[in-house]
Coordinates of C-alpha atoms in Angstrom, one line a residue:
M308 CA 183.6 65.1 37.5
R309 CA 181.2 63.9 40.1
T310 CA 180.0 60.3 39.8
V311 CA 176.3 59.6 39.4
R312 CA 176.2 58.4 43.0
S313 CA 177.8 61.5 44.4
V314 CA 175.6 63.8 42.4
T315 CA 172.5 62.1 43.7
R316 CA 173.7 61.7 47.2
G317 CA 170.8 63.0 49.3
I318 CA 168.6 64.0 46.3
P319 CA 164.9 63.1 46.7
A320 CA 164.2 63.4 42.9
L321 CA 160.7 62.4 42.0
L322 CA 161.3 61.2 38.5
A323 CA 163.8 58.5 37.6
A324 CA 164.7 60.5 34.5
A325 CA 165.9 63.3 36.8
L326 CA 168.5 61.0 38.2
L327 CA 170.1 60.6 34.8
A328 CA 169.9 64.2 33.8
M329 CA 172.0 65.8 36.5
A330 CA 174.9 67.8 35.3
V331 CA 177.8 69.5 36.9
P332 CA 177.5 73.3 37.1
G333 CA 179.8 75.3 34.9
A334 CA 183.3 74.7 36.2
V335 CA 185.7 77.5 37.1
A336 CA 189.3 76.6 37.9
A337 CA 190.4 77.5 41.4
P338 CA 193.9 77.4 43.0
D339 CA 194.7 74.4 45.2
T340 CA 194.2 75.0 48.9
V341 CA 197.1 74.5 51.2
A342 CA 196.2 71.9 53.9
A343 CA 196.0 73.0 57.5
S344 CA 197.9 70.8 60.0
A345 CA 196.7 67.2 59.9
P346 CA 194.7 65.8 62.7
A347 CA 196.4 64.2 65.6
A348 CA 195.9 60.5 65.0
L349 CA 195.0 58.3 68.0
T350 CA 195.7 54.6 68.2
G351 CA 192.9 52.3 68.8
D352 CA 193.9 52.0 72.5
E353 CA 194.1 55.7 72.9
L354 CA 190.7 56.3 71.3
A355 CA 189.1 53.5 73.4
A356 CA 190.5 55.0 76.6
S357 CA 189.2 58.5 75.8
W358 CA 185.5 57.7 76.3
T359 CA 183.2 55.3 77.9
G360 CA 179.9 54.0 76.4
P361 CA 177.0 54.2 76.3
L362 CA 176.2 57.7 75.1
S363 CA 173.3 59.9 76.1
T364 CA 172.4 63.6 75.8
R365 CA 172.4 66.6 78.0
G366 CA 170.7 69.5 76.3
R367 CA 172.3 70.1 72.9
Y368 CA 175.3 67.9 73.7
I369 CA 176.0 64.2 73.5
V370 CA 177.9 62.8 76.5
D371 CA 179.5 59.6 77.4
A372 CA 178.8 57.4 80.4
D373 CA 180.8 59.7 82.7
G374 CA 178.9 62.8 81.6
D375 CA 181.8 64.1 79.5
R376 CA 181.0 65.7 76.1
F377 CA 181.5 63.3 73.2
K378 CA 181.4 65.2 70.0
L379 CA 180.6 63.0 67.0
K380 CA 183.4 63.5 64.5
S381 CA 182.3 60.9 62.0
S382 CA 182.3 59.6 58.5
N383 CA 180.0 57.3 56.6
W384 CA 181.4 53.8 55.8
A385 CA 179.0 52.9 53.0
G386 CA 178.4 49.6 51.2
A387 CA 176.1 47.5 53.3
Q388 CA 173.2 49.5 52.1
G389 CA 173.8 48.3 48.5
T390 CA 175.4 49.9 45.5
Y391 CA 173.4 48.5 42.6
V392 CA 171.9 51.4 40.6
G393 CA 168.8 49.4 39.6
S394 CA 169.2 48.6 35.9
G395 CA 171.3 46.0 34.0
D396 CA 173.1 42.9 35.3
V397 CA 173.5 43.2 39.0
N398 CA 176.8 41.3 38.7
D399 CA 178.3 43.8 36.3
V400 CA 180.4 46.4 38.2
A401 CA 179.4 49.0 35.6
N402 CA 175.8 48.9 37.1
H403 CA 177.0 49.9 40.5
Q404 CA 177.6 53.3 42.0
A405 CA 180.8 54.8 40.7
H406 CA 181.6 51.3 39.4
Q407 CA 182.1 50.2 43.0
K408 CA 180.4 46.9 43.6
S409 CA 180.1 46.5 47.4
N410 CA 178.5 43.0 47.4
N411 CA 176.3 44.5 50.2
I412 CA 179.1 44.9 52.7
P413 CA 181.2 47.9 53.7
L414 CA 183.5 49.0 50.8
G415 CA 187.2 48.2 50.8
L416 CA 187.3 44.7 52.4
D417 CA 188.3 43.2 49.1
R418 CA 191.3 45.6 48.8
T419 CA 192.6 46.3 52.3
P420 CA 193.1 44.3 55.5
I421 CA 190.7 45.6 58.1
G422 CA 193.5 46.4 60.5
R423 CA 194.9 48.8 57.9
L424 CA 191.5 50.3 57.4
M425 CA 191.3 51.0 61.1
A426 CA 194.7 52.8 61.1
D427 CA 193.7 54.8 58.1
F428 CA 190.4 55.9 59.8
H429 CA 192.3 57.0 62.9
S430 CA 194.6 59.1 60.7
L431 CA 191.6 61.2 59.7
G432 CA 190.9 62.2 63.3
I433 CA 187.4 60.7 63.4
N434 CA 186.0 59.0 66.5
S435 CA 182.8 57.5 65.1
I436 CA 181.4 55.8 62.1
R437 CA 177.9 56.0 60.6
L438 CA 177.4 52.5 59.2
P439 CA 174.5 52.3 56.7
F440 CA 172.7 49.0 56.1
A441 CA 169.7 47.8 54.1
N442 CA 166.8 45.9 55.6
A443 CA 167.6 43.3 53.1
L444 CA 170.9 42.6 55.0
V445 CA 168.9 41.5 58.1
H446 CA 167.3 38.7 56.1
D447 CA 170.0 37.8 53.6
K448 CA 171.3 34.2 54.0
T449 CA 173.6 34.2 51.0
V450 CA 177.3 34.0 51.4
V451 CA 179.4 36.9 50.1
P452 CA 181.7 36.0 47.2
D453 CA 185.3 35.2 48.3
T454 CA 186.4 38.1 46.0
A455 CA 184.4 40.6 48.1
V456 CA 186.7 39.9 51.1
A457 CA 189.9 39.0 49.3
A458 CA 192.0 41.1 51.6
N459 CA 190.3 39.7 54.7
P460 CA 190.2 35.9 54.2
Q461 CA 188.9 35.4 57.8
L462 CA 185.6 36.8 56.5
K463 CA 185.2 34.1 53.7
G464 CA 182.0 32.0 54.0
K465 CA 180.1 34.7 55.9
T466 CA 176.7 36.3 55.1
P467 CA 176.5 40.1 54.7
L468 CA 175.1 40.3 58.2
E469 CA 178.0 38.2 59.6
V470 CA 180.5 40.5 57.8
F471 CA 178.6 43.5 59.3
D472 CA 179.0 41.9 62.7
A473 CA 182.8 41.5 62.2
V474 CA 183.2 45.0 61.0
I475 CA 181.3 46.4 64.1
A476 CA 183.4 44.2 66.4
T477 CA 186.6 45.5 64.8
L478 CA 185.6 49.1 64.8
T479 CA 184.4 49.1 68.4
A480 CA 187.5 47.2 69.6
D481 CA 189.5 50.0 68.1
G482 CA 187.7 52.6 70.1
F483 CA 185.3 53.9 67.4
A484 CA 181.6 54.7 68.3
V485 CA 179.3 53.0 65.8
I486 CA 175.9 54.4 64.7
L487 CA 173.7 52.0 62.8
N488 CA 171.9 53.7 59.9
N489 CA 168.9 52.2 58.2
H490 CA 169.7 53.6 54.8
T491 CA 167.6 51.5 52.4
T492 CA 165.0 48.7 52.3
S493 CA 166.5 46.8 49.4
Y494 CA 170.1 46.7 48.3
R495 CA 169.3 49.2 45.6
F496 CA 171.2 52.4 46.0
C497 CA 169.6 55.6 47.3
C498 CA 168.2 58.3 46.8
G499 CA 165.7 58.9 44.1
L500 CA 162.7 57.0 43.0
D501 CA 164.4 53.7 44.0
G502 CA 161.8 52.0 46.2
N503 CA 163.6 53.2 49.4
E504 CA 161.7 56.5 49.8
R505 CA 160.2 55.9 53.2
W506 CA 160.7 53.5 56.1
N507 CA 157.7 51.5 54.8
S508 CA 158.7 51.5 51.2
G509 CA 158.7 47.8 50.1
Q510 CA 157.9 46.7 53.7
S511 CA 155.4 47.4 56.4
T512 CA 156.1 49.8 59.3
Q513 CA 155.9 46.8 61.6
Q514 CA 158.5 44.9 59.7
W515 CA 160.8 47.9 59.7
I516 CA 160.3 48.2 63.5
D517 CA 160.9 44.5 63.9
D518 CA 164.2 44.7 62.0
W519 CA 165.3 47.6 64.2
V520 CA 164.5 45.6 67.4
F521 CA 166.4 42.7 66.0
M522 CA 169.5 44.9 65.3
A523 CA 169.2 46.6 68.8
K524 CA 169.2 43.2 70.5
R525 CA 172.0 41.9 68.3
Y526 CA 174.5 44.5 69.5
R527 CA 173.1 45.5 72.9
N528 CA 176.0 44.0 74.8
N529 CA 178.5 46.2 72.9
K530 CA 178.4 49.6 74.5
R531 CA 180.3 51.2 71.7
V532 CA 177.4 50.6 69.3
V533 CA 175.9 53.8 70.5
G534 CA 173.0 54.8 68.1
A535 CA 170.1 53.8 65.9
D536 CA 169.8 56.3 63.0
L537 CA 166.2 55.3 62.1
R538 CA 166.0 56.0 58.4
N539 CA 167.9 57.9 55.7
E540 CA 166.4 60.8 53.7
V541 CA 162.6 60.2 53.9
R542 CA 161.2 61.7 50.7
R543 CA 158.3 61.6 48.3
D544 CA 157.6 58.6 46.2
T545 CA 155.8 58.8 42.8
W546 CA 152.4 59.6 44.4
D547 CA 152.7 60.5 48.0
D548 CA 154.6 62.8 50.4
A549 CA 155.7 61.8 53.9
N550 CA 154.1 64.1 56.6
W551 CA 154.8 65.2 60.2
G552 CA 152.0 64.3 62.5
R553 CA 148.8 63.4 60.5
G554 CA 148.6 60.0 62.0
D555 CA 148.4 58.1 58.6
K556 CA 150.7 55.5 57.1
H557 CA 152.9 58.2 55.7
D558 CA 153.4 60.0 59.1
E559 CA 157.1 60.0 59.7
Y560 CA 156.7 61.7 63.1
T561 CA 154.6 59.0 64.5
A562 CA 156.5 56.1 62.9
F563 CA 159.8 57.4 64.3
E564 CA 158.3 57.9 67.8
Q565 CA 157.0 54.3 67.8
A566 CA 160.2 52.8 66.5
G567 CA 162.4 54.8 68.8
N568 CA 160.5 53.7 71.9
K569 CA 160.4 50.0 70.7
I570 CA 164.2 50.2 70.2
L571 CA 164.7 51.6 73.7
Q572 CA 162.7 48.8 75.2
A573 CA 165.1 46.4 73.5
D574 CA 168.2 48.3 74.3
P575 CA 167.9 51.4 76.7
D576 CA 171.5 52.4 76.0
L577 CA 171.1 53.5 72.3
L578 CA 170.8 57.0 71.1
I579 CA 167.7 57.4 68.9
I580 CA 168.6 59.5 65.9
M581 CA 165.9 61.0 63.7
E582 CA 166.1 62.9 60.4
G583 CA 163.4 65.3 59.3
I584 CA 161.6 65.0 55.9
N585 CA 164.1 65.4 53.1
W586 CA 161.7 66.2 50.4
Q587 CA 158.0 67.1 49.9
G588 CA 156.1 68.0 46.7
I589 CA 156.6 67.9 42.9
P590 CA 159.8 69.7 41.8
A591 CA 158.2 71.9 39.1
A592 CA 157.4 75.6 39.2
P593 CA 153.6 75.3 39.3
F594 CA 153.6 72.9 42.3
P595 CA 154.6 73.4 46.0
H596 CA 157.9 71.7 46.7
Q597 CA 160.5 72.0 49.5
R598 CA 163.0 70.3 51.7
P599 CA 161.4 70.6 55.2
D600 CA 164.3 69.0 57.1
L601 CA 163.8 69.7 60.8
K602 CA 161.6 72.7 60.5
P603 CA 158.5 70.8 61.8
V604 CA 160.3 70.0 65.0
R605 CA 159.9 73.6 66.1
T606 CA 156.2 72.9 66.9
L607 CA 156.0 69.1 67.1
S608 CA 159.1 67.4 68.6
H609 CA 159.5 63.9 69.8
T610 CA 159.4 62.5 73.3
L611 CA 161.1 59.1 74.1
I612 CA 160.6 56.9 77.1
D613 CA 164.1 58.0 78.0
S614 CA 164.4 61.7 77.6
N615 CA 168.1 61.8 77.3
K616 CA 168.4 59.6 74.2
L617 CA 167.0 61.8 71.3
V618 CA 169.3 63.2 68.7
Y619 CA 168.1 64.9 65.5
A620 CA 170.0 64.7 62.2
V621 CA 170.1 66.7 59.0
H622 CA 171.9 66.5 55.6
F623 CA 173.4 69.3 53.5
Y624 CA 175.0 69.2 50.1
G625 CA 176.0 72.3 48.1
Y626 CA 174.2 71.4 44.9
T627 CA 170.8 70.9 46.6
G628 CA 168.8 73.7 48.3
P629 CA 165.7 74.5 50.4
A630 CA 163.5 73.9 47.3
N631 CA 166.0 72.4 44.9
T632 CA 166.4 68.7 44.3
G633 CA 169.9 69.1 43.0
A634 CA 168.9 68.0 39.5
G635 CA 171.0 69.8 36.9
S636 CA 168.5 69.5 34.0
G637 CA 165.5 67.6 32.8
P638 CA 162.5 66.5 34.9
G639 CA 163.1 67.3 38.6
A640 CA 165.2 70.4 37.9
T641 CA 164.0 73.8 39.1
D642 CA 165.4 77.3 39.2
D643 CA 165.3 77.5 43.0
P644 CA 168.6 78.5 44.6
R645 CA 171.0 75.9 45.8
Y646 CA 172.9 76.1 49.1
E647 CA 176.0 76.9 47.2
D648 CA 174.3 80.0 45.7
F649 CA 173.9 81.6 49.1
T650 CA 176.2 84.2 50.7
P651 CA 178.0 83.0 53.9
D652 CA 175.4 84.9 56.0
Q653 CA 172.5 83.6 54.0
L654 CA 173.8 80.0 54.3
A655 CA 174.3 80.3 58.0
Q656 CA 170.7 81.5 58.4
V657 CA 169.2 78.7 56.3
V658 CA 171.2 76.0 58.0
N659 CA 170.0 77.3 61.3
D660 CA 166.4 77.5 60.1
E661 CA 166.5 73.9 58.8
G662 CA 168.4 72.3 61.5
L663 CA 170.7 73.9 64.0
F664 CA 167.8 75.9 65.8
V665 CA 167.1 72.6 67.6
T666 CA 170.2 73.1 69.7
E667 CA 168.6 76.2 71.4
E668 CA 168.5 75.4 75.1
G669 CA 165.4 75.2 77.3
K670 CA 162.8 74.4 74.5
H671 CA 160.6 71.4 74.1
F672 CA 162.6 70.5 71.0
T673 CA 166.1 71.0 72.5
A674 CA 168.4 68.2 71.4
P675 CA 171.8 67.6 69.8
V676 CA 171.8 68.0 66.0
W677 CA 174.1 65.8 64.0
V678 CA 174.9 66.8 60.4
S679 CA 175.1 63.1 59.5
E680 CA 175.8 63.7 55.8
F681 CA 177.7 66.5 54.0
G682 CA 180.5 66.4 51.5
A683 CA 182.0 67.6 48.2
A684 CA 183.9 66.3 45.3
G685 CA 187.6 66.5 46.1
R686 CA 190.6 65.5 44.1
G687 CA 190.3 66.6 40.5
S688 CA 187.2 68.8 41.0
T689 CA 187.2 72.3 39.4
D690 CA 183.8 73.3 40.7
A691 CA 184.6 76.7 42.3
K692 CA 181.1 77.2 43.7
E693 CA 181.1 73.9 45.5
K694 CA 184.6 74.6 46.9
A695 CA 183.4 77.9 48.3
W696 CA 180.3 76.2 49.7
F697 CA 182.4 73.6 51.4
K698 CA 184.5 76.2 53.1
N699 CA 181.5 78.3 54.2
F700 CA 179.6 75.2 55.4
T701 CA 182.5 73.8 57.5
D702 CA 183.0 77.3 58.9
I703 CA 179.3 77.1 60.2
L704 CA 180.0 73.6 61.7
V705 CA 183.1 75.0 63.5
K706 CA 181.4 78.1 64.7
N707 CA 178.4 76.2 66.1
D708 CA 180.5 73.3 67.5
T709 CA 178.3 70.9 65.5
D710 CA 178.5 67.1 65.5
F711 CA 179.1 65.9 61.9
A712 CA 179.6 62.9 59.6
Q713 CA 181.1 63.3 56.1
W714 CA 179.9 61.3 53.1
P715 CA 181.5 58.9 52.2
L716 CA 184.6 57.5 53.9
V717 CA 185.8 54.7 51.6
G718 CA 186.0 54.4 47.8
W719 CA 187.9 52.6 45.1
S720 CA 190.5 54.1 42.8
D721 CA 191.6 52.7 39.4
D722 CA 195.0 51.4 38.4
K723 CA 196.1 55.0 37.6
G724 CA 195.3 56.2 41.1
T725 CA 192.2 58.1 40.0
P726 CA 189.3 57.8 42.5
N727 CA 186.1 56.2 41.2
D728 CA 184.2 58.5 43.6
N729 CA 186.2 61.6 44.5
W730 CA 183.9 62.4 47.4
A731 CA 185.5 59.6 49.4
L732 CA 188.0 60.6 52.0
I733 CA 190.1 57.5 51.3
S734 CA 190.3 55.5 48.1
Y735 CA 192.1 52.1 47.5
D736 CA 193.2 50.6 44.3
A737 CA 193.0 46.9 43.5
S738 CA 196.4 46.3 45.1
G739 CA 195.3 48.1 48.3
K740 CA 197.3 51.3 47.7
K741 CA 195.7 54.2 49.5
L742 CA 195.0 57.7 48.3
G743 CA 193.6 60.0 51.0
V744 CA 192.4 63.5 51.6
E745 CA 195.7 64.3 53.3
D746 CA 197.7 63.3 50.2
D747 CA 198.8 66.0 47.9
G748 CA 196.2 67.3 45.4
D749 CA 193.0 67.1 47.4
W750 CA 191.7 70.7 48.0
R751 CA 189.4 69.6 50.8
A752 CA 192.3 68.9 53.2
A753 CA 192.5 72.5 54.7
D754 CA 188.7 72.6 55.4
W755 CA 188.6 69.0 56.7
N756 CA 191.5 69.6 59.1
K757 CA 190.0 72.9 60.2
L758 CA 186.9 71.0 61.1
I759 CA 188.6 68.1 62.8
N760 CA 191.0 70.4 64.8
A761 CA 188.4 73.0 65.7
P762 CA 188.0 74.0 69.4
A763 CA 185.0 72.3 70.9
K764 CA 183.3 72.2 74.3
S765 CA 184.7 69.3 76.3
G766 CA 184.7 67.9 79.8
R767 CA 181.8 67.4 82.1
I768 CA 178.4 68.7 80.9
A769 CA 175.9 69.6 83.6
P770 CA 172.6 67.8 83.7
V771 CA 169.6 69.7 82.1
N772 CA 165.9 70.0 82.5
H773 CA 163.5 68.7 79.9
W774 CA 160.1 69.8 78.6
N775 CA 158.6 67.2 76.4
I776 CA 155.4 66.9 74.3
V777 CA 152.7 64.3 74.7
D778 CA 150.7 64.0 71.5
I779 CA 147.5 62.0 71.5
D780 CA 146.1 63.6 68.4
H781 CA 145.7 60.2 66.7
G782 CA 145.8 57.7 69.6
D783 CA 147.8 56.5 72.6
W784 CA 151.2 58.1 73.3
N785 CA 152.5 56.0 76.2
L786 CA 155.9 57.2 77.2
S787 CA 156.1 55.5 80.6
R788 CA 158.0 52.3 81.1
T789 CA 155.9 51.7 84.2
M790 CA 152.6 51.9 82.4
L791 CA 153.9 50.0 79.3
A792 CA 154.3 47.0 81.5
K793 CA 150.7 47.2 82.7
A794 CA 147.3 46.6 81.2
D795 CA 145.4 49.4 79.5
W796 CA 144.5 51.9 82.2
S797 CA 141.7 53.7 80.3
P798 CA 140.2 51.3 77.7
G799 CA 138.6 52.8 74.7
N800 CA 140.2 56.3 75.2
S801 CA 143.3 58.0 73.9
K802 CA 146.0 58.1 76.6
G803 CA 149.1 60.1 77.1
N804 CA 151.7 59.3 79.7
C805 CA 154.9 61.2 80.6
P806 CA 158.2 59.4 80.8
D807 CA 158.8 57.9 84.2
T808 CA 161.3 60.7 85.1
E809 CA 158.7 63.5 84.4
R810 CA 155.3 64.8 85.4
L811 CA 152.5 66.6 83.5
I812 CA 152.8 70.4 83.6
G813 CA 150.5 71.6 80.8
L814 CA 147.6 70.7 78.5
S815 CA 146.2 72.2 75.3
R816 CA 142.4 72.8 75.0
S817 CA 141.5 71.0 71.8
Y818 CA 144.2 68.9 70.3
G819 CA 145.0 66.5 73.1
R820 CA 148.5 67.8 73.5
G821 CA 150.3 67.7 76.9
L822 CA 153.6 69.0 78.2
C823 CA 155.8 67.1 80.6
T824 CA 158.8 68.2 82.6
D825 CA 161.4 66.9 85.1
V826 CA 162.2 70.3 86.6
A827 CA 162.4 69.8 90.4
E828 CA 160.8 66.4 89.9
P829 CA 159.6 64.9 93.1
L830 CA 160.6 61.3 93.8
K831 CA 157.8 58.8 93.2
A832 CA 156.7 56.5 96.1
A833 CA 156.6 52.8 95.6
G834 CA 152.8 52.6 95.6
A835 CA 150.5 52.0 92.6
W836 CA 149.6 54.8 90.3
E837 CA 145.9 55.7 90.3
M838 CA 143.5 56.5 87.5
V839 CA 141.0 59.2 88.6
N840 CA 137.8 59.7 86.5
D841 CA 135.5 61.4 89.0
E842 CA 135.4 64.1 91.7
R843 CA 136.0 61.9 94.8
Y844 CA 139.3 63.7 95.6
V845 CA 138.0 67.3 95.3
K846 CA 138.2 68.0 99.0
Q847 CA 140.3 71.1 99.6
G848 CA 137.9 73.6 98.1
D849 CA 136.1 74.3 94.8
W850 CA 138.8 75.7 92.6
A851 CA 136.7 75.8 89.4
S852 CA 133.1 76.6 90.4
G853 CA 130.4 75.2 88.1
Y854 CA 132.9 73.0 86.3
N855 CA 133.5 69.2 86.4
K856 CA 136.8 68.4 87.9
L857 CA 139.3 65.5 87.9
Q858 CA 141.8 65.7 90.8
C859 CA 144.6 63.6 92.1
P860 CA 144.7 62.3 95.7
V861 CA 146.7 64.3 98.2
N862 CA 150.4 63.8 97.9
S863 CA 150.2 62.6 94.3
F864 CA 150.7 64.4 91.0
A865 CA 149.5 64.0 87.4
V866 CA 151.7 62.0 85.1
G867 CA 149.2 61.2 82.4
Y868 CA 145.7 61.7 81.1
S869 CA 143.1 60.2 78.8
M870 CA 140.6 61.7 76.4
N871 CA 137.7 60.7 74.3
G872 CA 137.6 63.0 71.3
P873 CA 138.0 66.5 72.8
A874 CA 136.7 65.4 76.3
M875 CA 138.8 64.8 79.3
V876 CA 138.1 61.4 80.7
S877 CA 140.7 60.8 83.4
L878 CA 144.0 61.7 85.1
L879 CA 146.8 59.3 85.9
C880 CA 148.3 60.1 89.3
A881 CA 151.6 59.0 90.7
P882 CA 152.2 59.0 94.5
S883 CA 154.9 61.3 95.8
A884 CA 157.6 60.0 98.1
T885 CA 157.4 63.2 100.1
P886 CA 154.4 65.3 101.2
L887 CA 153.2 67.9 98.7
P888 CA 151.4 71.2 99.5
T889 CA 147.6 71.2 99.0
T890 CA 147.2 74.9 98.4
G891 CA 147.2 76.0 94.8
R892 CA 145.9 78.2 92.1
S893 CA 143.6 77.8 89.1
V894 CA 145.2 78.4 85.7
W895 CA 142.4 79.1 83.1
F896 CA 143.1 78.6 79.4
D897 CA 139.5 78.5 78.0
K898 CA 139.9 81.9 76.3
G899 CA 143.6 82.1 75.5
D900 CA 147.1 80.9 76.4
N901 CA 148.0 80.9 80.1
R902 CA 151.7 79.9 80.3
P903 CA 154.5 81.1 82.6
V904 CA 156.6 84.1 81.5
T905 CA 159.8 82.3 82.3
G906 CA 161.0 78.7 82.2
G907 CA 158.6 76.1 80.9
A908 CA 160.0 75.7 77.4
K909 CA 159.6 79.5 77.0
G910 CA 159.5 80.7 73.4
S911 CA 158.6 77.3 71.9
D912 CA 155.0 76.5 71.0
W913 CA 154.1 72.9 71.9
A914 CA 150.5 73.0 70.7
E915 CA 150.4 75.3 67.7
N916 CA 147.1 77.2 67.1
D917 CA 145.5 75.9 70.3
Y918 CA 145.0 77.5 73.7
K919 CA 147.4 76.1 76.3
G920 CA 147.5 76.0 80.1
Q921 CA 150.7 75.4 81.9
C922 CA 151.9 75.4 85.5
A923 CA 155.1 77.0 86.6
D924 CA 158.2 74.9 86.7
N925 CA 158.1 74.8 90.5
E926 CA 154.5 73.5 90.5
Y927 CA 152.7 70.2 89.7
V928 CA 149.3 69.5 88.1
A929 CA 146.9 68.4 90.8
G930 CA 143.7 68.6 88.7
V931 CA 141.9 69.5 85.5
A932 CA 138.5 71.2 85.1
M933 CA 136.2 71.0 82.1
T934 CA 132.5 71.5 81.2
W935 CA 129.9 70.2 78.8
K936 CA 127.9 73.4 79.0
S937 CA 127.5 75.7 75.9
L938 CA 128.7 72.9 73.6
Q939 CA 132.2 72.9 75.2
L940 CA 132.2 69.1 74.8
G941 CA 134.3 68.4 77.9
R942 CA 137.4 70.1 76.7
P943 CA 140.0 71.0 79.4
D944 CA 139.5 74.6 80.6
A945 CA 141.7 75.0 83.7
L946 CA 144.5 73.4 85.6
L947 CA 144.9 73.2 89.4
C948 CA 148.6 74.0 89.9
R949 CA 150.1 73.5 93.3
P950 CA 153.6 74.3 94.5
L951 CA 156.1 71.4 94.9
T952 CA 157.4 72.8 98.2

């Protein structure tokens, strides 16, 4: 039977009672599955030699420092996020997830020497570890009990953060890539109404960002610490939903953008990993409720100051669903279908709609997608529907060559060898004896080995072009390292700057959205960038008669803009290192979209429900026209697009 922790893994239930009312669906006996061939286990030296940090992205793929594909084949080593379930004596093991008291450090250090843990991890065929932590760990000055590290006496006398340091040092020395995951605020275990619902639950957004900057700086000299997974399973609290782009204190989109760019300023080598919204609404039939996941990314994606550092993440569990919390009964339970209720074709479609669509090439949202949590109850389970789901879901991961991280990696087992949490891939009893997914009796072995051994794209990945959104709907969106180092270039106005490797290629008419690209990007000259707020450079002909115009100097191109309400105020222009043509064309978008038929993030809407103007991929924006006539309020109406060569 699933443990309480396993059943609630990933559930954004809105009522605490729902967490206690979840039941296992009717069980149907199924024959054991014969394991496929076990993964080829690498030694630490072999894994370390197989890739070079740091990691970055090229289109839908993650690559290493040499540009070679690095597929995340991961598991979650839980514990440092806390295991206390929130009621009763915190020192009583019975009040911890699956009766596993982690003492706020990764599980298993009390039972198994860390060198043995590394060898056991290698035997699974994984190359990377998602390492959850709580914000509380950053500030915790208490020393862990000696019993918590009984099998690793070298860790006695250390704080949870110092143990975390030692774990990271050992993992990375053994060749594993480590992704830091901010799982919780407090050490209370996730994921219901537990005080960890949002990044700013129990703390301010600024404190959350400050903690991330602290962690980024702490590990920035270790190039095998490769990623910052910003927050686990953002969901509704008692009263409020998170949202995507409204600009308020519940806006995940904006908070994640801000945090990601602050982290990159502290450590430009880290991947920035962002989940979507895990749950919105009240899970009862009369009320709207859903699991949006990455669906909002289709029309509002993120842009980082380094365009090759963004990875999106999504979680899937068979007992939850697109509108099902996973509750089996009581408050929080609904009749909405679960993922395990879908046919293989239906499941493939919903997984694509909620996450994998992001890997489509050539869009403003194109990025790798990491399924950073999925799993199923293994040894001893008789849940036929979950077994079928696990097979179907791993088939989808194999077919799409998707990066993944199973939940969880390490658990305890009792003195009879029965796992406390049969979702864990490896369990250890009090004497350190291991029971793993490859040992007889765990039905998951065949599907796990199929997944680990699946053919995957490898070798050198070609560089790709980017098209990225600038969103000044609710304030500044400064994506330029150059301009972040300077004073405010348009005081009192909302400003949008492209990343330093990109230029402006499109504008929307009403929302303040822009589109940047690096296609055929001209080199920038060493001179200062210029803010233009008048018509002094309109000298090569009137390309928008009767309209006010902002135009860059000759041999420069637009890389940013500022607005006051709907009105264009200025263009930010960067000098080109080579001469640029001065002939061009006017692209009008005052009465409808005017975007190129090919290229240019074709087929992806970067300013939904607004008119958009966009230059071709081989052009640059040299100017913008607008008018205050007929109550147009200075909205942008036309672009001056000039060829790059």
